[in-house]
Short mmCIF file of C-alpha atoms in Angstrom, two decimals:
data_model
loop_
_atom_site.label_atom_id
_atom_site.label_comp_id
_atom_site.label_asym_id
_atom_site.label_seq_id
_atom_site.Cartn_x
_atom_site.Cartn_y
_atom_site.Cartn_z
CA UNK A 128 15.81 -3.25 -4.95
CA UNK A 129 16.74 -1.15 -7.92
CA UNK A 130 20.46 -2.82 -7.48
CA UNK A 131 19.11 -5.90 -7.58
CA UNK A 132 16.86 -5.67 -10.53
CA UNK A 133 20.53 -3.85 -12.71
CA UNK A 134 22.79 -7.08 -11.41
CA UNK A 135 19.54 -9.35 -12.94
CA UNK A 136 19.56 -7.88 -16.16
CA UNK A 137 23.00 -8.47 -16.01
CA UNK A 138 22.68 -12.06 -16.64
CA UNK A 139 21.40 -13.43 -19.83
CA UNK A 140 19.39 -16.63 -18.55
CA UNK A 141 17.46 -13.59 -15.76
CA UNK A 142 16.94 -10.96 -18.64
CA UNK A 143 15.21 -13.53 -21.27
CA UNK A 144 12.81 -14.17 -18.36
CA UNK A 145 12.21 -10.71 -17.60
CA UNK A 146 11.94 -9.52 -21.00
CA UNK A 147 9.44 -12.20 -21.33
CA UNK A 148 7.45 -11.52 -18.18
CA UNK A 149 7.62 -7.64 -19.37
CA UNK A 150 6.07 -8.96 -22.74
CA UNK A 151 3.16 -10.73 -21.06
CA UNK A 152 2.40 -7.38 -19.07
CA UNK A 153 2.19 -5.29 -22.20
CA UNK A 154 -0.39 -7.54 -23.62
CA UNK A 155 -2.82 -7.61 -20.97
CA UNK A 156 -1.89 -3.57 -20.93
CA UNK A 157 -3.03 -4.06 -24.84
CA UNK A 158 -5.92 -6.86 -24.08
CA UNK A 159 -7.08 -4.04 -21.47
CA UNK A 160 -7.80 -1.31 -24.18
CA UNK A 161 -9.68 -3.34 -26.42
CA UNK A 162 -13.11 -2.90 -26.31
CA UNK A 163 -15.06 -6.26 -26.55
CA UNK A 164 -18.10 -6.06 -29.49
CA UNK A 165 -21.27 -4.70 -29.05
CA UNK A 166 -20.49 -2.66 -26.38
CA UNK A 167 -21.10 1.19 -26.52
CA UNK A 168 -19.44 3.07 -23.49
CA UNK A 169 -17.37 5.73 -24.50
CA UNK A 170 -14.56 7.91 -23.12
CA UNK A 171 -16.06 8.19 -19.98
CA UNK A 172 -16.62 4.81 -18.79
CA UNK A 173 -19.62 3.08 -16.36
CA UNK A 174 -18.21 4.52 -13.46
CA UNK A 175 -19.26 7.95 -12.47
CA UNK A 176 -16.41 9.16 -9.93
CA UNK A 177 -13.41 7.47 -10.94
CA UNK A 178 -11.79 8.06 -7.19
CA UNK A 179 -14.99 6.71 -4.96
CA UNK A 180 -14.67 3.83 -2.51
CA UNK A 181 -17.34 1.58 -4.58
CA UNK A 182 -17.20 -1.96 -5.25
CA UNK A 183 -17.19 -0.87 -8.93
CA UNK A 184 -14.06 1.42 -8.23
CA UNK A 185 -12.42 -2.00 -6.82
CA UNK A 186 -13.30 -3.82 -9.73
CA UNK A 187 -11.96 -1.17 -11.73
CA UNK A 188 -8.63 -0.90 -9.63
CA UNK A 189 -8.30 -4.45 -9.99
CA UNK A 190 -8.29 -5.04 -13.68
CA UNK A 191 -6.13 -1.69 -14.54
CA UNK A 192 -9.91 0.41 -15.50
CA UNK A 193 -10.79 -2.73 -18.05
CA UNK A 194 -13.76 -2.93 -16.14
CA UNK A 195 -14.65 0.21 -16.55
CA UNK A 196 -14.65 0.38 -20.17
CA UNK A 197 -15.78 -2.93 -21.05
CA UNK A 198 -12.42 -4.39 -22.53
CA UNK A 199 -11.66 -8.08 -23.50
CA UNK A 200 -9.59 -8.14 -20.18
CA UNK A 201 -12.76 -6.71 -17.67
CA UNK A 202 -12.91 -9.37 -15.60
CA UNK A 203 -9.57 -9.71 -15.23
CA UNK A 204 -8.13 -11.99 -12.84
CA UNK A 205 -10.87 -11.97 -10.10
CA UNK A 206 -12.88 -15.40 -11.06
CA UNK A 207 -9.18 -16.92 -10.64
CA UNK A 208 -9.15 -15.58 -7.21
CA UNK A 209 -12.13 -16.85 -5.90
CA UNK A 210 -11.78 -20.24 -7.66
CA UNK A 211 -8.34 -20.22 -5.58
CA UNK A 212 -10.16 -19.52 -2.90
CA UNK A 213 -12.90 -21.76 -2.91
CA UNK A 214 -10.54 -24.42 -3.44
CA UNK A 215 -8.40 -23.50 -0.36
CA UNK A 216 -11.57 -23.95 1.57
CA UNK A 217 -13.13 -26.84 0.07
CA UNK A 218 -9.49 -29.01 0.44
CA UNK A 219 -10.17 -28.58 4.08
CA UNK A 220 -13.63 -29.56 4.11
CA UNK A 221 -13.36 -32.23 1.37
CA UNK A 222 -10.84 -35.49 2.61
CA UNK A 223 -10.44 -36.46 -1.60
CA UNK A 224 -9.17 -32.86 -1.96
CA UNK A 225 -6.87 -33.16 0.76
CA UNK A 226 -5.20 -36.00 -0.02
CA UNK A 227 -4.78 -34.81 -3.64
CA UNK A 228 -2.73 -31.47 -1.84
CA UNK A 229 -0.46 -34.07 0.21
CA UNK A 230 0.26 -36.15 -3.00
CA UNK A 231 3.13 -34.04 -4.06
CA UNK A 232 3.54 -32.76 -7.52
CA UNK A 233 0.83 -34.75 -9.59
CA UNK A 234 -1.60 -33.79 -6.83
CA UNK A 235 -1.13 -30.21 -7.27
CA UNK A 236 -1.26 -30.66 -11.12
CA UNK A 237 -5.16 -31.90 -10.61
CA UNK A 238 -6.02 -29.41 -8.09
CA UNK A 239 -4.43 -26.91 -10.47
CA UNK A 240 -6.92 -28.05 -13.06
CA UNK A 241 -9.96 -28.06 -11.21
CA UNK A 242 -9.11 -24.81 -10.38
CA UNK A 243 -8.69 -23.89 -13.92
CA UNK A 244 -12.23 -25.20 -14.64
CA UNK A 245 -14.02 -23.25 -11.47
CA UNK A 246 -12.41 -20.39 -12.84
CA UNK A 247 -14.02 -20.35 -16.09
CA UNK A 248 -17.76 -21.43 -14.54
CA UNK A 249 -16.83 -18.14 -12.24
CA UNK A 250 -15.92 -15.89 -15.37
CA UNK A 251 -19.51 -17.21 -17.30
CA UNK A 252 -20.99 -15.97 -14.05
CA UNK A 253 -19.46 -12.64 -13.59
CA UNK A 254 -19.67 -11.80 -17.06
CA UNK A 255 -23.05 -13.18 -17.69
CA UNK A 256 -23.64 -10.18 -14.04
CA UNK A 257 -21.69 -7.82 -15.97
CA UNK A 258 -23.75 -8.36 -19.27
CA UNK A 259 -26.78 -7.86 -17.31
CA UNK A 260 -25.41 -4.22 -15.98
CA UNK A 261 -24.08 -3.01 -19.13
CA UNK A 262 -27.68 -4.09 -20.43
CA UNK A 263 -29.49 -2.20 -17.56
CA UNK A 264 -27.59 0.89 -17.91
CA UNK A 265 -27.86 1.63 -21.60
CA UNK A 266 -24.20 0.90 -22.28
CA UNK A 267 -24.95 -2.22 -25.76
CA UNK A 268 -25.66 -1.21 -28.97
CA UNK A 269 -29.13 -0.77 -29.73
CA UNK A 270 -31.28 -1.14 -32.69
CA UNK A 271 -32.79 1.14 -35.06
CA UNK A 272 -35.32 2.41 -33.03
CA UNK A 273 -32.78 3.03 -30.05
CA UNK A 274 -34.00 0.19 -28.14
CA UNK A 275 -32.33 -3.14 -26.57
CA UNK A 276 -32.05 -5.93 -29.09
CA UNK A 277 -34.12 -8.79 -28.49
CA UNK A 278 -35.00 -12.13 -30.10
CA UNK A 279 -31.87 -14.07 -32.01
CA UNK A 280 -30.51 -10.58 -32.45
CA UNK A 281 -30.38 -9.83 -28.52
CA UNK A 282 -29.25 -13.61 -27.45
CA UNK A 283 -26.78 -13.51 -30.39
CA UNK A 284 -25.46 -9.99 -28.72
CA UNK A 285 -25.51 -11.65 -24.85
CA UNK A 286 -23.57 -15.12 -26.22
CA UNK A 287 -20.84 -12.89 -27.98
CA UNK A 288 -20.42 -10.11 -25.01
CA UNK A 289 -20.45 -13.13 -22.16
CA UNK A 290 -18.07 -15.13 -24.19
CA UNK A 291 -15.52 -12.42 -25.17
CA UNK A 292 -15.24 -11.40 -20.99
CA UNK A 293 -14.80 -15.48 -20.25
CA UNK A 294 -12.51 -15.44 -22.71
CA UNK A 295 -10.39 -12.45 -21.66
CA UNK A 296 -10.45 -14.47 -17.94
CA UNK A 297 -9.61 -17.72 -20.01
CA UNK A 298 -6.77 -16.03 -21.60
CA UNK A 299 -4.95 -14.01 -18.29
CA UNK A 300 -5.04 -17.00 -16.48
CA UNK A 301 -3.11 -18.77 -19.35
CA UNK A 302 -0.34 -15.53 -19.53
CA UNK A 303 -0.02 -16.42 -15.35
CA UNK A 304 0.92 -19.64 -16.09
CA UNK A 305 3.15 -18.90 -18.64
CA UNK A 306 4.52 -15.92 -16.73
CA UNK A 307 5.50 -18.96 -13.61
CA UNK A 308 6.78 -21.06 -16.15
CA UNK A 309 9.41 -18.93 -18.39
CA UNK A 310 9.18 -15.38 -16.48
CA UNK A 311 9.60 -13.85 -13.27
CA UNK A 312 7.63 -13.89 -10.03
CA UNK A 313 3.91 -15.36 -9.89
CA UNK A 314 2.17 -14.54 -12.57
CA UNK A 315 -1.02 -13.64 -11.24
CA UNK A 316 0.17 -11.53 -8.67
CA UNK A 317 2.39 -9.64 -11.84
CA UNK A 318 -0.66 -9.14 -13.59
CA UNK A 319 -2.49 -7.90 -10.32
CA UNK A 320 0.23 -5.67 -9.92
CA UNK A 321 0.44 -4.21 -13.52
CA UNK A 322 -3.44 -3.56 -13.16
CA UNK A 323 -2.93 -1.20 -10.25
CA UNK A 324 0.20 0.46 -11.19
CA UNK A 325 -1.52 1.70 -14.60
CA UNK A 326 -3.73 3.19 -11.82
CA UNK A 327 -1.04 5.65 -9.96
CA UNK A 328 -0.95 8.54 -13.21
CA UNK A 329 -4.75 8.97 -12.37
CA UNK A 330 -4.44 9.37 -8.50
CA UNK A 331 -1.72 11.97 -9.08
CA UNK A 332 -3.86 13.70 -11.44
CA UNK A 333 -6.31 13.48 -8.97
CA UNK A 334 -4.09 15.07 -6.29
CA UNK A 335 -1.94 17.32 -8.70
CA UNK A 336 -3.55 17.43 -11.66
CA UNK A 337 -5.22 21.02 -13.37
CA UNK A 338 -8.22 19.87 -12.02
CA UNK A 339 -6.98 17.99 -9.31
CA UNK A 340 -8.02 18.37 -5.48
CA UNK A 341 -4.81 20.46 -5.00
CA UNK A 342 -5.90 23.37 -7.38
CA UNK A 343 -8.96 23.69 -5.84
CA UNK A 344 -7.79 25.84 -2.49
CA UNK A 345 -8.70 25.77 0.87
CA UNK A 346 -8.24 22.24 2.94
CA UNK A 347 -7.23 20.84 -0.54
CA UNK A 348 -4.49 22.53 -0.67
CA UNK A 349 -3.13 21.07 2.59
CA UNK A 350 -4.61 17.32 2.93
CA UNK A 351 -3.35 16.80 -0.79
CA UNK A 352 0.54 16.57 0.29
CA UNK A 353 -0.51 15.28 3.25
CA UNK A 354 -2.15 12.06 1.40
CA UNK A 355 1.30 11.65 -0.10
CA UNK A 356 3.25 11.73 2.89
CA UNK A 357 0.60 9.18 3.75
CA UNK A 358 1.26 6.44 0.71
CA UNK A 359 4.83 6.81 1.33
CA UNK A 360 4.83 5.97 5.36
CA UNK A 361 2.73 3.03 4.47
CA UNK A 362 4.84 1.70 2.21
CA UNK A 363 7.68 2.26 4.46
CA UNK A 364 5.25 0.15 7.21
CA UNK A 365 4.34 -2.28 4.85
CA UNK A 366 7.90 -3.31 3.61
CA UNK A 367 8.75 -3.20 7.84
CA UNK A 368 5.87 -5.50 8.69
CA UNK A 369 6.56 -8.09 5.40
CA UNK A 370 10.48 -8.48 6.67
CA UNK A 371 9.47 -8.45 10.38
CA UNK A 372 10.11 -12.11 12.24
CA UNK A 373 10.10 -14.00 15.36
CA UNK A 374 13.23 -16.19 15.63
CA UNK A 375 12.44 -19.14 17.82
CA UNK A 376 16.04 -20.26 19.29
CA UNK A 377 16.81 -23.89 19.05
CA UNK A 378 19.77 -25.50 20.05
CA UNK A 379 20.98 -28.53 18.63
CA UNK A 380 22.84 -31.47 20.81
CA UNK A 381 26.29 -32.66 19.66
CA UNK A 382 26.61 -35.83 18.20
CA UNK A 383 29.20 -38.76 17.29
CA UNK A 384 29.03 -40.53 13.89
CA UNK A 385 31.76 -42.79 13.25
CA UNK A 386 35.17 -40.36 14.13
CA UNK A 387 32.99 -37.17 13.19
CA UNK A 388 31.24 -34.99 15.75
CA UNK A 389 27.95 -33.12 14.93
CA UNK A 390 25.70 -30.74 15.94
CA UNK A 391 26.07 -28.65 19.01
CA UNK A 392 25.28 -25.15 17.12
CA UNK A 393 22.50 -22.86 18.59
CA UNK A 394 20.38 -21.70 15.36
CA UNK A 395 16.54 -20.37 14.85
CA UNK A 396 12.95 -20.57 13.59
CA UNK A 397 12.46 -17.78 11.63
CA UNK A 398 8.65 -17.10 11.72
CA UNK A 399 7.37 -14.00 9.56
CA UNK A 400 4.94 -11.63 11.47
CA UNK A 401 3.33 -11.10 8.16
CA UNK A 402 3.44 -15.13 6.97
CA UNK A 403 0.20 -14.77 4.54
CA UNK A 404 1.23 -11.97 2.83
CA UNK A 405 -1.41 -10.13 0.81
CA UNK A 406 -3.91 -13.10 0.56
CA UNK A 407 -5.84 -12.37 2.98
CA UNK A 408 -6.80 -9.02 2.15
CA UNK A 409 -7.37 -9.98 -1.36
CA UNK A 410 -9.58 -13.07 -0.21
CA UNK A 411 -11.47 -10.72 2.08
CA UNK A 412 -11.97 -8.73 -0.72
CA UNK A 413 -13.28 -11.19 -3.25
CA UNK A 414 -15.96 -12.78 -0.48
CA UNK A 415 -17.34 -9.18 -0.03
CA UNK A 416 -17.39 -8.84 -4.21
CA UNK A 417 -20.04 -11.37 -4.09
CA UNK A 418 -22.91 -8.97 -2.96
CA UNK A 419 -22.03 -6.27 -5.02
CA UNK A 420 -22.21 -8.96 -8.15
CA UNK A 421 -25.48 -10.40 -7.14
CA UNK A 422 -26.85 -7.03 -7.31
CA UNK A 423 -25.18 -6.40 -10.38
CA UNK A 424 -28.48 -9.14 -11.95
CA UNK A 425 -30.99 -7.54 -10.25
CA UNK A 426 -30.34 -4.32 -9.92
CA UNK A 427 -33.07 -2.49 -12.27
CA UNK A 428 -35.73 -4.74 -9.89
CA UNK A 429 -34.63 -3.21 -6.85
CA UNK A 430 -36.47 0.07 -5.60
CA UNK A 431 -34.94 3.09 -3.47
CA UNK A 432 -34.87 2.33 0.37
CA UNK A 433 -36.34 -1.30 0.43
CA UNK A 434 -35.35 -3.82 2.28
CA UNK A 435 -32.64 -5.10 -0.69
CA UNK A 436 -31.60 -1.88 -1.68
CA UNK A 437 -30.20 -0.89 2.44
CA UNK A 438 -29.21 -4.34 2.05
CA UNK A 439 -26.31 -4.08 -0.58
CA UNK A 440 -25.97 -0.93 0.48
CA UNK A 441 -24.02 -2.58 3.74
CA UNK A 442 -21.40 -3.73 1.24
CA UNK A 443 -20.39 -0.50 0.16
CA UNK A 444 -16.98 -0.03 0.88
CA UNK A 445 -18.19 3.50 2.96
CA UNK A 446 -20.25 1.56 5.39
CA UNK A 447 -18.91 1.19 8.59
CA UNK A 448 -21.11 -2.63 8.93
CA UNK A 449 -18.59 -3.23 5.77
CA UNK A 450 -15.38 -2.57 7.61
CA UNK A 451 -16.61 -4.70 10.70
CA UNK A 452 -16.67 -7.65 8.15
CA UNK A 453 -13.81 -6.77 6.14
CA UNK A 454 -11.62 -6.41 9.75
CA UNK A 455 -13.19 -10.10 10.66
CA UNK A 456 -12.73 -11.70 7.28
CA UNK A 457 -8.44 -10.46 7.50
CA UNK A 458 -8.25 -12.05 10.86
CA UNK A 459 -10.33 -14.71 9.72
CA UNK A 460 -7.87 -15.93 6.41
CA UNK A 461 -4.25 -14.90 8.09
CA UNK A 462 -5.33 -17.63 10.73
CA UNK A 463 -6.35 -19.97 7.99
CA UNK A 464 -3.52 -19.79 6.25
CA UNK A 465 -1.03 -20.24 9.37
CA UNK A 466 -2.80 -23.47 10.10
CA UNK A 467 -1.45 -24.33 6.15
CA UNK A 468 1.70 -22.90 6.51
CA UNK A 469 2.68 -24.02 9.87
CA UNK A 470 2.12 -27.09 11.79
CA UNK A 471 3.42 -27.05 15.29
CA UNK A 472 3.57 -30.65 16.01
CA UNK A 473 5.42 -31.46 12.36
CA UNK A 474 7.84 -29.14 13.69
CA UNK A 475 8.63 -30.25 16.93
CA UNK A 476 8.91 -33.96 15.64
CA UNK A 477 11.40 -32.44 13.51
CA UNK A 478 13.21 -30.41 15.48
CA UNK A 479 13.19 -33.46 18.24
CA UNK A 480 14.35 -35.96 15.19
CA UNK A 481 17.80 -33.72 14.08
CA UNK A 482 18.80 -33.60 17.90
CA UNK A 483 17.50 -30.31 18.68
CA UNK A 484 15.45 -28.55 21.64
CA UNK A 485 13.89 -25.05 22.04
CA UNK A 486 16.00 -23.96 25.10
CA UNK A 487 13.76 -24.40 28.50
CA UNK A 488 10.93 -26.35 26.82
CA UNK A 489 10.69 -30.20 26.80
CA UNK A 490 10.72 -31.80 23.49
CA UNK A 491 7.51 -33.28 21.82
CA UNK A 492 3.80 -32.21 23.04
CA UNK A 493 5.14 -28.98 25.24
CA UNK A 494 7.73 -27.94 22.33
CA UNK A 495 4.31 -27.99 19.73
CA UNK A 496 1.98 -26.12 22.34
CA UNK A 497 4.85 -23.55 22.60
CA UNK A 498 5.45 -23.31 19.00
CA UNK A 499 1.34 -23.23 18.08
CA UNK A 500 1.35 -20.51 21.01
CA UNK A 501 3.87 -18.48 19.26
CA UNK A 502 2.17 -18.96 15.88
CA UNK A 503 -0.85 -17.69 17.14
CA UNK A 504 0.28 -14.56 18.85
CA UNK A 505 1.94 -13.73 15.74
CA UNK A 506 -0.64 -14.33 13.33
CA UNK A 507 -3.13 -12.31 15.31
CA UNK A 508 -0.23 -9.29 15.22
CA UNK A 509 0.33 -9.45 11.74
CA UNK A 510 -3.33 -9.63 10.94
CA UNK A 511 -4.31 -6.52 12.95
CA UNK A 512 -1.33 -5.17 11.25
CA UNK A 513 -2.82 -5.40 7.55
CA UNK A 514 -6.11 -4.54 8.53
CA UNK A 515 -4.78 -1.35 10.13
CA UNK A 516 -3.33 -0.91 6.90
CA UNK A 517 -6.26 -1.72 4.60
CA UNK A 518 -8.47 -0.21 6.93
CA UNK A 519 -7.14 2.88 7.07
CA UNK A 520 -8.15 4.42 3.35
CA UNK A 521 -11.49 4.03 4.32
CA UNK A 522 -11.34 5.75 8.09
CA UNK A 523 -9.03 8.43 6.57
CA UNK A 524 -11.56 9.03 3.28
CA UNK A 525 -14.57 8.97 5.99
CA UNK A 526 -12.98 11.86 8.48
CA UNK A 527 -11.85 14.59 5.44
CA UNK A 528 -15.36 13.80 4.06
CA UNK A 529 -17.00 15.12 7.08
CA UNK A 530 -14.49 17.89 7.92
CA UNK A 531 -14.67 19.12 4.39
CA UNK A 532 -18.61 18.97 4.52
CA UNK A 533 -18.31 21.18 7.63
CA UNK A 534 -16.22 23.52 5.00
CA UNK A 535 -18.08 23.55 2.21
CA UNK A 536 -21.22 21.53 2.25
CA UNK A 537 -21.02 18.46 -0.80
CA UNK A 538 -17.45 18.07 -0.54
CA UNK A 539 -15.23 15.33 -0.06
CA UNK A 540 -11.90 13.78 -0.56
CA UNK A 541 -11.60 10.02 -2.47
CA UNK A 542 -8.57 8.42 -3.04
CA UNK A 543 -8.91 5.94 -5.46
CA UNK A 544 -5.67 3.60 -4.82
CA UNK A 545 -6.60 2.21 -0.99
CA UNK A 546 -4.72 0.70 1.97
CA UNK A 547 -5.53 -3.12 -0.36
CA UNK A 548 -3.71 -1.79 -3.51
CA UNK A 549 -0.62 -0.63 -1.69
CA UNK A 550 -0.07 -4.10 0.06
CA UNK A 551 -0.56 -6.05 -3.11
CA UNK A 552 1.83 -3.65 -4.82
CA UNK A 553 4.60 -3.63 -2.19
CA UNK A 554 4.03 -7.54 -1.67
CA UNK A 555 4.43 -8.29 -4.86
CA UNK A 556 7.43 -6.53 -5.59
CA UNK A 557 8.96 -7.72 -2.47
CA UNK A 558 8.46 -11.10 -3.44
CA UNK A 559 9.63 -10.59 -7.13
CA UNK A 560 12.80 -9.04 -5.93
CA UNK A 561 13.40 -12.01 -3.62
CA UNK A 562 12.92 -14.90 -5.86
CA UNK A 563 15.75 -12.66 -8.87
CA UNK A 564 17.58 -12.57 -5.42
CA UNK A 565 17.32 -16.50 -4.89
CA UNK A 566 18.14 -17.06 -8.74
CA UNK A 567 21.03 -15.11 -8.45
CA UNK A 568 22.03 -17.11 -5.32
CA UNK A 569 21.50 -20.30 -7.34
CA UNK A 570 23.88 -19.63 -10.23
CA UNK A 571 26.77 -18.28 -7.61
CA UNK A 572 26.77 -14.84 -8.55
CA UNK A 573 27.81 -13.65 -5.27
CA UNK A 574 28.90 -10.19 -5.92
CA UNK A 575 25.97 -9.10 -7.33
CA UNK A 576 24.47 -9.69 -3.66
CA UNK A 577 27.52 -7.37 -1.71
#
């Protein structure tokens, strides 16, 4: 990987792009530190333990700890996400929206702006949510008499605080674009992936730090290393299970054109165990944000132990009834998207059209059932593979918890970069070192490959 990234910079067309992708990073790093007006949070930030598996803490982990300090860049890329999301779904449901995906380039160009314009009604929504929390919790500047502002004063406040987050959301949507039209990799996923990295100095301060869980003795000072050992085998699994494949043989007849013979090579399907990628963790994820951001607007209304409060409390990323639905929701998008992805009988007409046959299976209807078959074994395997692997931060977090309670009653062990945040981060760098990999390829650099 490191090779690869060297031979890159190596050639002058690859380096503009990454300089400029680099540049785009280091202003949503900047856009990320600057507090938006009005806004009175402090050092500390909203959240009270930086490293617990809250739906706050994901937020936070998300957007690079914008969220937690109330920056221009808070809401970061999430309304994009869901818009995408919605839009995945509604292009199923919704014939017009279909037939705009199968129109080729100018079709995606449309959907691409409807997107753009869900996104922003989604950023007015989680802002306006987020408004409503910082409000609650004491964290806007207040008047003379230390108390909320209200009248023009407090809807002049809400207007400028809403507007600044759908702004920020406005604005990081705009850098992805830029970042797929002049940089390196998809932008979105970069700036997803520059969020969490500016995460890893806190979690090893948090394992290693003066004050970290290792320094404090006891179990610490084993299960500290051990959580290491951890991130590093399941990076090792995740980069297995994203270059993992099923190679469906097909064998191709030989054939006569004019004096010239062709055909009659044996060749394969290649079909990727892990063919969604990260998506549908990260969709998973958004649907289960929703809760969490309705209760963001009524959250002052809602008492201890009522019916609401046990409610939302089921979306807590610590509840088991949460990681039922989280496991469901995985399975739920990976077979989603291998219906987009793949579609058995457009690839047996094709394979039957070039003169080929999957050895021992009739062509047309039994080549498709054997292919859809295939597809659907392997979706189901690579989707219990990233839930096993998204799941696991949570199991792991809930067993020291309760052997370290047996140990000393109160304590506990959070990690605050999950099973989620390691498959984004390994996907996306995967997929950025394949497509400088690709570019490479294209201009006929083939050394730099050896």
């Amino acid at each position: 990987m490191l090779q690869t990234i060297v031979n890159a910079w190596k050639i002058a067309d690859l380096r503009k792009k990454m300089i400029f992708t680099a540049l785009i990073v280091l202003i949503f790093r900047i856009g990320s530190a600057i507090p938006v007006p009005f806004t009175n949070i402090g050092e500390a930030g909203i959240i009270a333990d930086p490293n617990a598996g809250t739906f706050m803490n994901y937020l936070s982990m998300m957007t690079g700890d914008a969220f937690n300090y109330g920056t221009i860049f808070a809401m970061s890329i999430t309304p994009y996400i869901n818009s995408s999301i919605i839009m995945q779904l509604l292009a199923v449901a919704i014939p017009a929206l279909e037939r705009l995906q199968k129109e080729g380039e100018e079709g995606r160009k449309k959907i691409a702006s409807i997107t753009r314009f869900v996104t922003i009604a989604l950023g007015v929504l989680q802002s306006t949510a987020y408004y409503f929390y910082l409000r609650s919790q004491g964290y806007l500047v207040k008047d003379a008499s230390g108390a909320n502002f209200t009248g023009f004063y407090g809807v002049f406040q809400a207007l400028v605080i809403i507007l600044c987050f759908t702004a920020g959301t406005a604005l990081i949507m705009w850098l992805g674009e830029r970042i797929n039209e002049k940089g390196i990799g998809n932008g979105i996923s970069i700036i997803l992936f520059a969020g969490i990295v500016s995460r890893i100095p806190t979690l090893i301060a948090t394992l290693f730090g003066e004050s970290g869980y290792f320094q404090r003795g006891g179990p610490y000072y084993f299960l500290s290393p051990f959580v290491a050992v951890i991130l590093i085998l399941m990076i090792a699994f995740i980069v297995w299970m994203d270059n993992a494949e099923r190679r469906v043989p097909v064998q191709y007849a030989k054939r006569v054109v004019g004096r010239k013979m062709y055909g009659g090579q044996n060749t394969h399907i290649p079909i990727k165990v892990n063919m969604s990628g990260v998506m549908p963790v990260i969709f998973a994820s958004s649907i289960l944000s929703l809760p969490p951001t309705i209760e963001m607007f009524v959250k002052s209304k809602i008492t201890e132990d009522s019916f609401w409060d046990k409610f939302f409390g089921i979306f807590s990323s610590t509840h088991w009834v949460y990681g039922i639905i989280y496991f469901v929701l995985i399975i739920a998008f990976a077979y989603f998207y291998s219906s987009i992805q793949y579609n058995p009988i457009e690839m047996s007409k094709n394979i039957r059209d070039n003169g080929g046959s999957i050895p021992g299976i009739r062509p047309g209807e039994p080549t498709s059932r054997y292919i859809g078959k295939i597809i659907n074994r392997i979706t189901l395997l690579g989707a219990l593979l990233l839930s096993v692997v998204a799941l696991f931060p949570i199991f792991f977090s809930q067993i020291t918890t309760f052997f370290l309670d047996k140990w000393n009653e109160g304590a506990s062990m959070n990690i605050s970069l999950g099973g989620t945040s390691i498959i984004i981060l390994v996907g996306v760098a995967l997929e950025t070192v394949k497509q400088l990999e690709s570019q490479m390829m294209m201009r006929h650099y083939k050394g730099f490959l050896d």
